[in-house]
PDB file of C-alpha atoms in Angstrom:
ATOM      1  CA  VAL F   1       0.000   0.000   0.000  1.00 94.00           C
ATOM      2  CA  LEU F   2       1.379   3.433  -0.961  1.00 93.00           C
ATOM      3  CA  GLY F   3       1.848   5.242   2.306  1.00 93.00           C
ATOM      4  CA  GLY F   4       3.340   8.497   1.025  1.00 92.00           C
ATOM      5  CA  ILE F   5       5.219  10.305  -1.771  1.00 92.00           C
ATOM      6  CA  ASN F   6       7.731  13.116  -1.530  1.00 90.00           C
ATOM      7  CA  VAL F   7       9.716  14.938  -4.203  1.00 90.00           C
ATOM      8  CA  SER F   8      13.383  15.952  -4.190  1.00 88.00           C
ATOM      9  CA  GLY F   9      15.406  18.263  -6.430  1.00 84.00           C
ATOM     10  CA  MET F  10      12.624  20.750  -7.130  1.00 80.00           C
ATOM     11  CA  ASP F  11      12.951  23.583  -4.632  1.00 73.00           C
ATOM     12  CA  GLY F  12      10.325  26.267  -5.024  1.00 67.00           C
ATOM     13  CA  TYR F  13       7.632  23.947  -6.379  1.00 75.00           C
ATOM     14  CA  GLU F  14       4.688  22.533  -4.438  1.00 77.00           C
ATOM     15  CA  ASP F  15       4.999  18.787  -3.835  1.00 78.00           C
ATOM     16  CA  TYR F  16       1.303  18.136  -4.422  1.00 82.00           C
ATOM     17  CA  ALA F  17       1.521  19.549  -7.966  1.00 83.00           C
ATOM     18  CA  LEU F  18       4.564  17.435  -8.791  1.00 87.00           C
ATOM     19  CA  THR F  19       3.301  14.206  -7.207  1.00 88.00           C
ATOM     20  CA  GLY F  20       0.034  14.623  -9.096  1.00 90.00           C
ATOM     21  CA  ILE F  21       1.892  14.087 -12.363  1.00 91.00           C
ATOM     22  CA  SER F  22       2.798  10.549 -11.264  1.00 91.00           C
ATOM     23  CA  GLY F  23      -0.803   9.347 -11.319  1.00 91.00           C
ATOM     24  CA  LEU F  24      -0.196   7.551  -8.009  1.00 91.00           C
ATOM     25  CA  THR F  25      -2.442   8.123  -4.980  1.00 91.00           C
ATOM     26  CA  ILE F  26      -1.934   7.538  -1.285  1.00 92.00           C
ATOM     27  CA  GLY F  27      -3.612   4.302  -0.169  1.00 93.00           C
ATOM     28  CA  GLN F  28      -3.279   2.711  -3.579  1.00 92.00           C
ATOM     29  CA  GLU F  29      -2.078  -0.885  -3.718  1.00 93.00           C
ATOM     30  CA  ILE F  30       0.978  -1.260  -5.943  1.00 91.00           C
ATOM     31  CA  GLU F  31       3.411  -3.986  -6.881  1.00 90.00           C
ATOM     32  CA  VAL F  32       7.126  -3.363  -6.403  1.00 87.00           C
ATOM     33  CA  PRO F  33       8.636  -3.827  -8.839  1.00 85.00           C
ATOM     34  CA  GLY F  34       5.634  -3.321 -11.107  1.00 88.00           C
ATOM     35  CA  THR F  35       4.081  -1.409 -13.971  1.00 92.00           C
ATOM     36  CA  GLN F  36       2.593   1.341 -11.756  1.00 92.00           C
ATOM     37  CA  ILE F  37       6.060   2.731 -10.941  1.00 92.00           C
ATOM     38  CA  THR F  38       7.211   2.396 -14.563  1.00 93.00           C
ATOM     39  CA  ASP F  39       4.099   4.197 -15.803  1.00 94.00           C
ATOM     40  CA  ALA F  40       4.650   7.006 -13.284  1.00 93.00           C
ATOM     41  CA  VAL F  41       8.201   7.551 -14.551  1.00 94.00           C
ATOM     42  CA  LYS F  42       6.901   7.670 -18.139  1.00 93.00           C
ATOM     43  CA  ARG F  43       4.342  10.328 -17.188  1.00 91.00           C
ATOM     44  CA  TYR F  44       7.100  12.582 -15.882  1.00 90.00           C
ATOM     45  CA  TRP F  45       9.134  12.147 -19.068  1.00 89.00           C
ATOM     46  CA  ARG F  46       6.098  12.848 -21.253  1.00 86.00           C
ATOM     47  CA  ASN F  47       5.555  16.067 -19.333  1.00 83.00           C
ATOM     48  CA  GLY F  48       8.701  17.374 -21.073  1.00 77.00           C
ATOM     49  CA  LEU F  49       9.861  19.624 -18.223  1.00 80.00           C
ATOM     50  CA  PHE F  50      12.375  17.327 -16.571  1.00 85.00           C
ATOM     51  CA  SER F  51      15.923  16.304 -17.441  1.00 83.00           C
ATOM     52  CA  LYS F  52      16.097  13.657 -14.710  1.00 88.00           C
ATOM     53  CA  VAL F  53      13.416  11.293 -13.366  1.00 92.00           C
ATOM     54  CA  SER F  54      13.734   8.382 -10.948  1.00 92.00           C
ATOM     55  CA  ILE F  55      11.570   6.852  -8.227  1.00 93.00           C
ATOM     56  CA  THR F  56      12.997   5.052  -5.216  1.00 93.00           C
ATOM     57  CA  ALA F  57      11.633   3.612  -1.980  1.00 92.00           C
ATOM     58  CA  ASP F  58      12.392   5.779   1.054  1.00 90.00           C
ATOM     59  CA  SER F  59      11.201   3.101   3.427  1.00 92.00           C
ATOM     60  CA  ILE F  60       8.896   0.120   3.822  1.00 92.00           C
ATOM     61  CA  VAL F  61       6.956  -0.166   7.093  1.00 92.00           C
ATOM     62  CA  GLY F  62       4.835  -3.294   7.340  1.00 91.00           C
ATOM     63  CA  SER F  63       2.703  -3.347   4.226  1.00 91.00           C
ATOM     64  CA  LYS F  64       3.201   0.343   3.498  1.00 93.00           C
ATOM     65  CA  ILE F  65       5.812   1.798   1.133  1.00 94.00           C
ATOM     66  CA  TYR F  66       6.974   5.405   1.055  1.00 94.00           C
ATOM     67  CA  LEU F  67       8.340   6.651  -2.288  1.00 93.00           C
ATOM     68  CA  CYS F  68      10.654   9.477  -3.254  1.00 93.00           C
ATOM     69  CA  VAL F  69      10.472  11.024  -6.735  1.00 92.00           C
ATOM     70  CA  HIS F  70      13.831  12.489  -7.787  1.00 92.00           C
ATOM     71  CA  LEU F  71      13.465  15.210 -10.426  1.00 90.00           C
ATOM     72  CA  ALA F  72      15.630  17.801 -12.129  1.00 85.00           C
ATOM     73  CA  MET F  73      14.073  20.608 -14.147  1.00 82.00           C
ATOM     74  CA  ARG F  74      15.221  21.189 -17.705  1.00 82.00           C
ATOM     75  CA  PRO F  75      17.159  24.444 -17.979  1.00 83.00           C
ATOM     76  CA  ARG F  76      15.321  27.518 -19.157  1.00 84.00           C
ATOM     77  CA  VAL F  77      16.679  29.958 -21.701  1.00 90.00           C
ATOM     78  CA  SER F  78      17.763  33.280 -20.211  1.00 90.00           C
ATOM     79  CA  ALA F  79      19.136  34.883 -23.401  1.00 91.00           C
ATOM     80  CA  ILE F  80      19.583  34.128 -27.118  1.00 91.00           C
ATOM     81  CA  ARG F  81      22.335  35.762 -29.150  1.00 91.00           C
ATOM     82  CA  TYR F  82      22.764  35.486 -32.925  1.00 92.00           C
ATOM     83  CA  HIS F  83      26.160  35.812 -34.589  1.00 93.00           C
ATOM     84  CA  GLY F  84      27.132  36.112 -38.262  1.00 92.00           C
ATOM     85  CA  ILE F  85      23.922  37.580 -39.668  1.00 90.00           C
ATOM     86  CA  LYS F  86      22.389  40.996 -40.276  1.00 88.00           C
ATOM     87  CA  LYS F  87      19.729  42.563 -38.079  1.00 87.00           C
ATOM     88  CA  SER F  88      16.946  41.861 -40.577  1.00 87.00           C
ATOM     89  CA  GLU F  89      18.013  38.219 -40.790  1.00 87.00           C
ATOM     90  CA  ARG F  90      18.147  37.972 -36.994  1.00 86.00           C
ATOM     91  CA  GLU F  91      14.567  39.224 -36.777  1.00 87.00           C
ATOM     92  CA  ASP F  92      13.519  36.585 -39.323  1.00 86.00           C
ATOM     93  CA  MET F  93      15.377  33.920 -37.335  1.00 84.00           C
ATOM     94  CA  GLU F  94      13.633  34.860 -34.110  1.00 83.00           C
ATOM     95  CA  ALA F  95      10.243  34.544 -35.807  1.00 85.00           C
ATOM     96  CA  LYS F  96      10.981  31.242 -37.561  1.00 84.00           C
ATOM     97  CA  LEU F  97      12.988  29.223 -35.023  1.00 86.00           C
ATOM     98  CA  GLY F  98      10.469  29.424 -32.198  1.00 81.00           C
ATOM     99  CA  MET F  99      13.141  29.849 -29.509  1.00 85.00           C
ATOM    100  CA  VAL F 100      12.279  32.479 -26.906  1.00 85.00           C
ATOM    101  CA  LYS F 101      13.576  33.500 -23.510  1.00 86.00           C
ATOM    102  CA  GLY F 102      12.028  31.577 -20.649  1.00 82.00           C
ATOM    103  CA  MET F 103      11.300  28.401 -22.607  1.00 82.00           C
ATOM    104  CA  SER F 104      12.457  24.978 -21.420  1.00 80.00           C
ATOM    105  CA  LEU F 105      15.412  23.772 -23.435  1.00 81.00           C
ATOM    106  CA  THR F 106      15.465  20.262 -24.895  1.00 77.00           C
ATOM    107  CA  ARG F 107      17.593  18.529 -27.499  1.00 78.00           C
ATOM    108  CA  ASN F 108      14.560  18.496 -29.813  1.00 82.00           C
ATOM    109  CA  VAL F 109      14.253  22.287 -29.556  1.00 85.00           C
ATOM    110  CA  ILE F 110      17.880  22.756 -30.643  1.00 87.00           C
ATOM    111  CA  ASP F 111      17.696  20.148 -33.438  1.00 89.00           C
ATOM    112  CA  ARG F 112      14.482  21.677 -34.805  1.00 89.00           C
ATOM    113  CA  ALA F 113      15.984  25.172 -34.700  1.00 90.00           C
ATOM    114  CA  LYS F 114      19.002  23.996 -36.721  1.00 91.00           C
ATOM    115  CA  ILE F 115      16.757  22.401 -39.355  1.00 92.00           C
ATOM    116  CA  LEU F 116      14.602  25.526 -39.691  1.00 91.00           C
ATOM    117  CA  ALA F 117      17.653  27.806 -39.872  1.00 91.00           C
ATOM    118  CA  LYS F 118      19.223  25.610 -42.574  1.00 91.00           C
ATOM    119  CA  LYS F 119      15.979  25.687 -44.576  1.00 89.00           C
ATOM    120  CA  TYR F 120      15.782  29.470 -44.226  1.00 89.00           C
ATOM    121  CA  PHE F 121      19.259  30.009 -45.685  1.00 89.00           C
ATOM    122  CA  ASP F 122      18.687  27.357 -48.376  1.00 86.00           C
ATOM    123  CA  GLU F 123      15.782  29.462 -49.612  1.00 84.00           C
ATOM    124  CA  LYS F 124      18.024  32.536 -49.598  1.00 85.00           C
ATOM    125  CA  GLY F 125      20.626  30.836 -51.820  1.00 83.00           C
ATOM    126  CA  TYR F 126      23.085  29.888 -49.044  1.00 87.00           C
ATOM    127  CA  LYS F 127      22.857  26.126 -49.506  1.00 84.00           C
ATOM    128  CA  ASN F 128      26.120  25.430 -47.638  1.00 86.00           C
ATOM    129  CA  ALA F 129      25.291  27.513 -44.570  1.00 90.00           C
ATOM    130  CA  GLU F 130      26.516  26.082 -41.262  1.00 92.00           C
ATOM    131  CA  ILE F 131      24.523  26.566 -38.056  1.00 93.00           C
ATOM    132  CA  ASP F 132      25.860  25.787 -34.585  1.00 93.00           C
ATOM    133  CA  ILE F 133      23.898  26.386 -31.381  1.00 92.00           C
ATOM    134  CA  VAL F 134      25.967  26.508 -28.196  1.00 92.00           C
ATOM    135  CA  GLN F 135      24.473  26.565 -24.712  1.00 87.00           C
ATOM    136  CA  ALA F 136      26.260  27.721 -21.567  1.00 90.00           C
ATOM    137  CA  GLU F 137      25.144  28.102 -17.968  1.00 88.00           C
ATOM    138  CA  ASP F 138      24.123  31.621 -17.038  1.00 87.00           C
ATOM    139  CA  PRO F 139      26.044  32.552 -13.848  1.00 87.00           C
ATOM    140  CA  GLU F 140      23.576  35.354 -13.145  1.00 87.00           C
ATOM    141  CA  HIS F 141      20.562  33.025 -13.316  1.00 84.00           C
ATOM    142  CA  PRO F 142      21.122  29.578 -11.725  1.00 80.00           C
ATOM    143  CA  GLY F 143      19.334  26.784 -13.560  1.00 78.00           C
ATOM    144  CA  GLN F 144      19.171  28.787 -16.778  1.00 86.00           C
ATOM    145  CA  VAL F 145      21.329  28.802 -19.906  1.00 89.00           C
ATOM    146  CA  ARG F 146      22.350  31.286 -22.570  1.00 92.00           C
ATOM    147  CA  LEU F 147      22.217  30.275 -26.228  1.00 92.00           C
ATOM    148  CA  ASP F 148      24.658  31.447 -28.877  1.00 92.00           C
ATOM    149  CA  VAL F 149      23.418  30.787 -32.424  1.00 93.00           C
ATOM    150  CA  ASN F 150      26.535  30.873 -34.610  1.00 94.00           C
ATOM    151  CA  ILE F 151      25.852  31.116 -38.348  1.00 93.00           C
ATOM    152  CA  ASP F 152      28.334  30.909 -41.204  1.00 93.00           C
ATOM    153  CA  LYS F 153      26.313  31.568 -44.353  1.00 89.00           C
ATOM    154  CA  LYS F 154      29.175  30.711 -46.744  1.00 88.00           C
ATOM    155  CA  ALA F 155      28.868  31.933 -50.345  1.00 85.00           C
ATOM    156  CA  LYS F 156      25.621  32.062 -52.289  1.00 84.00           C
ATOM    157  CA  MET F 157      25.228  29.176 -54.716  1.00 84.00           C
ATOM    158  CA  LYS F 158      25.201  29.834 -58.461  1.00 84.00           C
ATOM    159  CA  VAL F 159      24.682  27.600 -61.478  1.00 84.00           C
ATOM    160  CA  HIS F 160      27.827  26.168 -63.073  1.00 84.00           C
ATOM    161  CA  LYS F 161      26.232  24.102 -65.832  1.00 84.00           C
ATOM    162  CA  ILE F 162      22.776  23.173 -67.130  1.00 85.00           C
ATOM    163  CA  THR F 163      22.525  19.850 -68.984  1.00 87.00           C
ATOM    164  CA  PHE F 164      19.424  19.095 -71.062  1.00 87.00           C
ATOM    165  CA  VAL F 165      18.616  15.552 -72.254  1.00 90.00           C
ATOM    166  CA  GLY F 166      15.845  14.591 -74.674  1.00 89.00           C
ATOM    167  CA  ASN F 167      15.577  17.980 -76.391  1.00 86.00           C
ATOM    168  CA  GLU F 168      15.824  16.750 -79.980  1.00 85.00           C
ATOM    169  CA  LYS F 169      13.644  19.447 -81.535  1.00 83.00           C
ATOM    170  CA  LEU F 170      14.899  22.372 -79.483  1.00 78.00           C
ATOM    171  CA  LYS F 171      18.672  22.170 -79.148  1.00 74.00           C
ATOM    172  CA  ASP F 172      20.592  23.361 -76.101  1.00 67.00           C
ATOM    173  CA  SER F 173      21.372  26.662 -77.793  1.00 66.00           C
ATOM    174  CA  LYS F 174      17.677  27.200 -78.454  1.00 65.00           C
ATOM    175  CA  ILE F 175      16.726  26.453 -74.859  1.00 66.00           C
ATOM    176  CA  LYS F 176      19.594  28.370 -73.314  1.00 60.00           C
ATOM    177  CA  GLY F 177      19.179  31.217 -75.775  1.00 57.00           C
ATOM    178  CA  THR F 178      15.564  31.676 -76.832  1.00 50.00           C
ATOM    179  CA  LEU F 179      14.043  30.229 -73.683  1.00 49.00           C
ATOM    180  CA  ILE F 180      16.438  32.028 -71.348  1.00 52.00           C
ATOM    181  CA  SER F 181      16.024  35.359 -73.126  1.00 47.00           C
ATOM    182  CA  LYS F 182      12.243  34.963 -72.893  1.00 45.00           C
ATOM    183  CA  GLY F 183      12.387  34.436 -69.170  1.00 46.00           C
ATOM    184  CA  ALA F 184      12.475  30.667 -68.699  1.00 45.00           C
ATOM    185  CA  PHE F 185      15.930  30.357 -67.136  1.00 54.00           C
ATOM    186  CA  GLY F 186      16.791  34.018 -66.923  1.00 52.00           C
ATOM    187  CA  LYS F 187      17.237  33.857 -63.151  1.00 51.00           C
ATOM    188  CA  ILE F 188      19.374  30.724 -62.843  1.00 55.00           C
ATOM    189  CA  HIS F 189      21.473  30.582 -66.038  1.00 57.00           C
ATOM    190  CA  GLU F 190      25.039  29.301 -66.181  1.00 56.00           C
ATOM    191  CA  ALA F 191      27.871  31.276 -64.657  1.00 56.00           C
ATOM    192  CA  GLY F 192      30.005  33.066 -67.225  1.00 52.00           C
ATOM    193  CA  LYS F 193      28.369  31.398 -70.245  1.00 50.00           C
ATOM    194  CA  LEU F 194      26.111  34.199 -71.469  1.00 40.00           C
ATOM    195  CA  THR F 195      26.389  37.878 -72.263  1.00 35.00           C
ATOM    196  CA  ASN F 196      26.545  40.513 -69.554  1.00 33.00           C
ATOM    197  CA  THR F 197      22.781  40.868 -69.847  1.00 30.00           C
ATOM    198  CA  PHE F 198      22.464  37.509 -68.115  1.00 31.00           C
ATOM    199  CA  LYS F 199      25.116  37.557 -65.418  1.00 39.00           C
ATOM    200  CA  SER F 200      25.090  34.548 -63.114  1.00 48.00           C
ATOM    201  CA  LYS F 201      22.620  34.953 -60.274  1.00 63.00           C
ATOM    202  CA  LYS F 202      22.079  33.052 -57.058  1.00 74.00           C
ATOM    203  CA  PHE F 203      20.431  29.645 -57.172  1.00 81.00           C
ATOM    204  CA  THR F 204      17.446  29.001 -54.917  1.00 81.00           C
ATOM    205  CA  ASP F 205      14.914  26.174 -54.888  1.00 82.00           C
ATOM    206  CA  GLU F 206      12.103  28.642 -55.514  1.00 82.00           C
ATOM    207  CA  ARG F 207      13.824  30.156 -58.566  1.00 81.00           C
ATOM    208  CA  TYR F 208      14.567  26.691 -59.910  1.00 84.00           C
ATOM    209  CA  LYS F 209      10.917  25.663 -59.538  1.00 85.00           C
ATOM    210  CA  GLU F 210       9.792  28.831 -61.325  1.00 82.00           C
ATOM    211  CA  ALA F 211      12.351  28.285 -64.096  1.00 82.00           C
ATOM    212  CA  LYS F 212      11.151  24.737 -64.809  1.00 85.00           C
ATOM    213  CA  GLN F 213       7.545  25.888 -64.985  1.00 85.00           C
ATOM    214  CA  ALA F 214       8.492  28.782 -67.261  1.00 81.00           C
ATOM    215  CA  MET F 215      10.430  26.428 -69.551  1.00 84.00           C
ATOM    216  CA  ILE F 216       7.407  24.158 -70.040  1.00 88.00           C
ATOM    217  CA  GLU F 217       5.184  27.172 -70.678  1.00 86.00           C
ATOM    218  CA  LYS F 218       7.650  28.376 -73.308  1.00 84.00           C
ATOM    219  CA  TYR F 219       7.621  24.937 -74.969  1.00 89.00           C
ATOM    220  CA  ASN F 220       3.816  25.167 -75.042  1.00 90.00           C
ATOM    221  CA  GLU F 221       3.984  28.595 -76.702  1.00 88.00           C
ATOM    222  CA  LEU F 222       6.186  27.122 -79.438  1.00 88.00           C
ATOM    223  CA  GLY F 223       3.604  24.399 -80.167  1.00 92.00           C
ATOM    224  CA  PHE F 224       4.885  21.572 -77.932  1.00 93.00           C
ATOM    225  CA  ARG F 225       1.697  21.216 -75.912  1.00 94.00           C
ATOM    226  CA  ASP F 226       2.646  17.834 -74.386  1.00 95.00           C
ATOM    227  CA  ALA F 227       6.146  18.803 -73.259  1.00 94.00           C
ATOM    228  CA  THR F 228       7.057  17.579 -69.783  1.00 95.00           C
ATOM    229  CA  ILE F 229      10.079  17.140 -67.527  1.00 94.00           C
ATOM    230  CA  LEU F 230      10.691  13.432 -66.964  1.00 96.00           C
ATOM    231  CA  GLU F 231      13.347  13.880 -64.299  1.00 95.00           C
ATOM    232  CA  ASP F 232      15.740  16.494 -62.983  1.00 94.00           C
ATOM    233  CA  SER F 233      18.432  16.870 -60.346  1.00 93.00           C
ATOM    234  CA  VAL F 234      20.691  19.455 -58.747  1.00 90.00           C
ATOM    235  CA  SER F 235      24.177  18.487 -57.557  1.00 90.00           C
ATOM    236  CA  ASN F 236      27.068  20.424 -56.065  1.00 87.00           C
ATOM    237  CA  TYR F 237      29.875  21.279 -58.487  1.00 88.00           C
ATOM    238  CA  ASP F 238      31.959  23.038 -55.837  1.00 87.00           C
ATOM    239  CA  ASP F 239      31.279  25.042 -52.697  1.00 83.00           C
ATOM    240  CA  LYS F 240      29.864  27.952 -54.759  1.00 85.00           C
ATOM    241  CA  HIS F 241      28.171  26.316 -57.754  1.00 87.00           C
ATOM    242  CA  VAL F 242      25.659  23.615 -58.639  1.00 87.00           C
ATOM    243  CA  ASP F 243      25.090  21.586 -61.797  1.00 89.00           C
ATOM    244  CA  ILE F 244      21.542  21.106 -63.101  1.00 89.00           C
ATOM    245  CA  TYR F 245      20.363  18.049 -65.052  1.00 92.00           C
ATOM    246  CA  ILE F 246      16.983  18.072 -66.824  1.00 91.00           C
ATOM    247  CA  LYS F 247      15.520  15.255 -68.928  1.00 94.00           C
ATOM    248  CA  ILE F 248      12.734  16.420 -71.236  1.00 92.00           C
ATOM    249  CA  ASP F 249       9.997  14.693 -73.201  1.00 95.00           C
ATOM    250  CA  GLU F 250       9.136  17.283 -75.848  1.00 93.00           C
ATOM    251  CA  GLY F 251       6.211  15.421 -77.392  1.00 93.00           C
ATOM    252  CA  ASP F 252       4.859  16.357 -80.814  1.00 93.00           C
ATOM    253  CA  LYS F 253       4.622  19.860 -82.165  1.00 93.00           C
ATOM    254  CA  TYR F 254       1.039  20.935 -82.819  1.00 95.00           C
ATOM    255  CA  TYR F 255      -0.206  22.999 -85.760  1.00 94.00           C
ATOM    256  CA  ILE F 256      -3.577  24.592 -86.495  1.00 92.00           C
ATOM    257  CA  ARG F 257      -5.383  22.461 -89.075  1.00 93.00           C
ATOM    258  CA  ASP F 258      -8.628  24.318 -89.380  1.00 94.00           C
ATOM    259  CA  ILE F 259     -10.620  27.143 -87.811  1.00 94.00           C
ATOM    260  CA  THR F 260     -14.398  26.943 -87.606  1.00 94.00           C
ATOM    261  CA  TRP F 261     -16.387  30.101 -86.925  1.00 95.00           C
ATOM    262  CA  VAL F 262     -19.708  29.885 -85.126  1.00 96.00           C
ATOM    263  CA  GLY F 263     -22.216  32.667 -84.683  1.00 95.00           C
ATOM    264  CA  ASN F 264     -20.866  35.043 -87.342  1.00 90.00           C
TER     265      ASN F 264
END
C-alpha cells in the first residue's frame, strides 16, 4: 500500500503539484517492482519539463511503502544571441525558429531550430550555410542557460552548368538562348556562359521551380503542348556552384489544321 510520496530536487515547487503528475495516490495498492512505478516515470518524461526522473523507496513499514520522486528541471533559456547575420536576418530567425527567452530547453528544440535555420538560408541561396547552437550556464541566473546561435552563411550558390537531355527538336542553344532570353531560365542561367545581360545569379529552390515551370510554358507557346520534364536533379559542383540536369519529353509539335467560326 502506498503510504506516502515526496519529491526531491525541485525547490520552489509545491509537492502536491509534482506528485500529481505521477498518477499515483496515497492508499493505492501497488506492486514493487511493477508497472505502476514504470508508468509514473513515463508520465514525468512525457511532461517534457524534466531532465532527470527516478523513483525510489524511502522506506517500507509493514505493508506500506513510502516513495521518493527524484526530479531535475530542464534548464530555461535566459538569453539568445545570434552571430554572423544581419539585423533583418536575426529578426527573421527569431520569428521562424520558435526559440524564446524563458522556454524549457530540450535537445529536440535545438535540433528543430538547426533544421529551420538551414531551410531558411537554403531558400536565400546559401545552400552550404553552417549553423551551430551553443548553450552555456548563465552565472547570473542559476538553472538557466544562454544560447549562442553561430551562423556561417558561406557563399551564395550559383549555377555552373545546365545539362538538357531529350531535347531533340529544341537544341541546347535554343533552350539556353531563346528560352532564357524569354524568361524561362533568366534567373538561374550558367555562370560566365552568357552575355553581360544575363550575369550569373544566385540559385534558390524557388527560382529553380519557377524556371522549370516557365520552360514548359515556353515549350507550349512554341507548339509543344505535351512537353514535360521526366526527371531532374541538382548536384554540387563546388562550394559555390551547382550543376543542373533536366531530362525532357518534348512530345509532338502541334499545328492549327482548321478554324471553324460559329455565330458570325
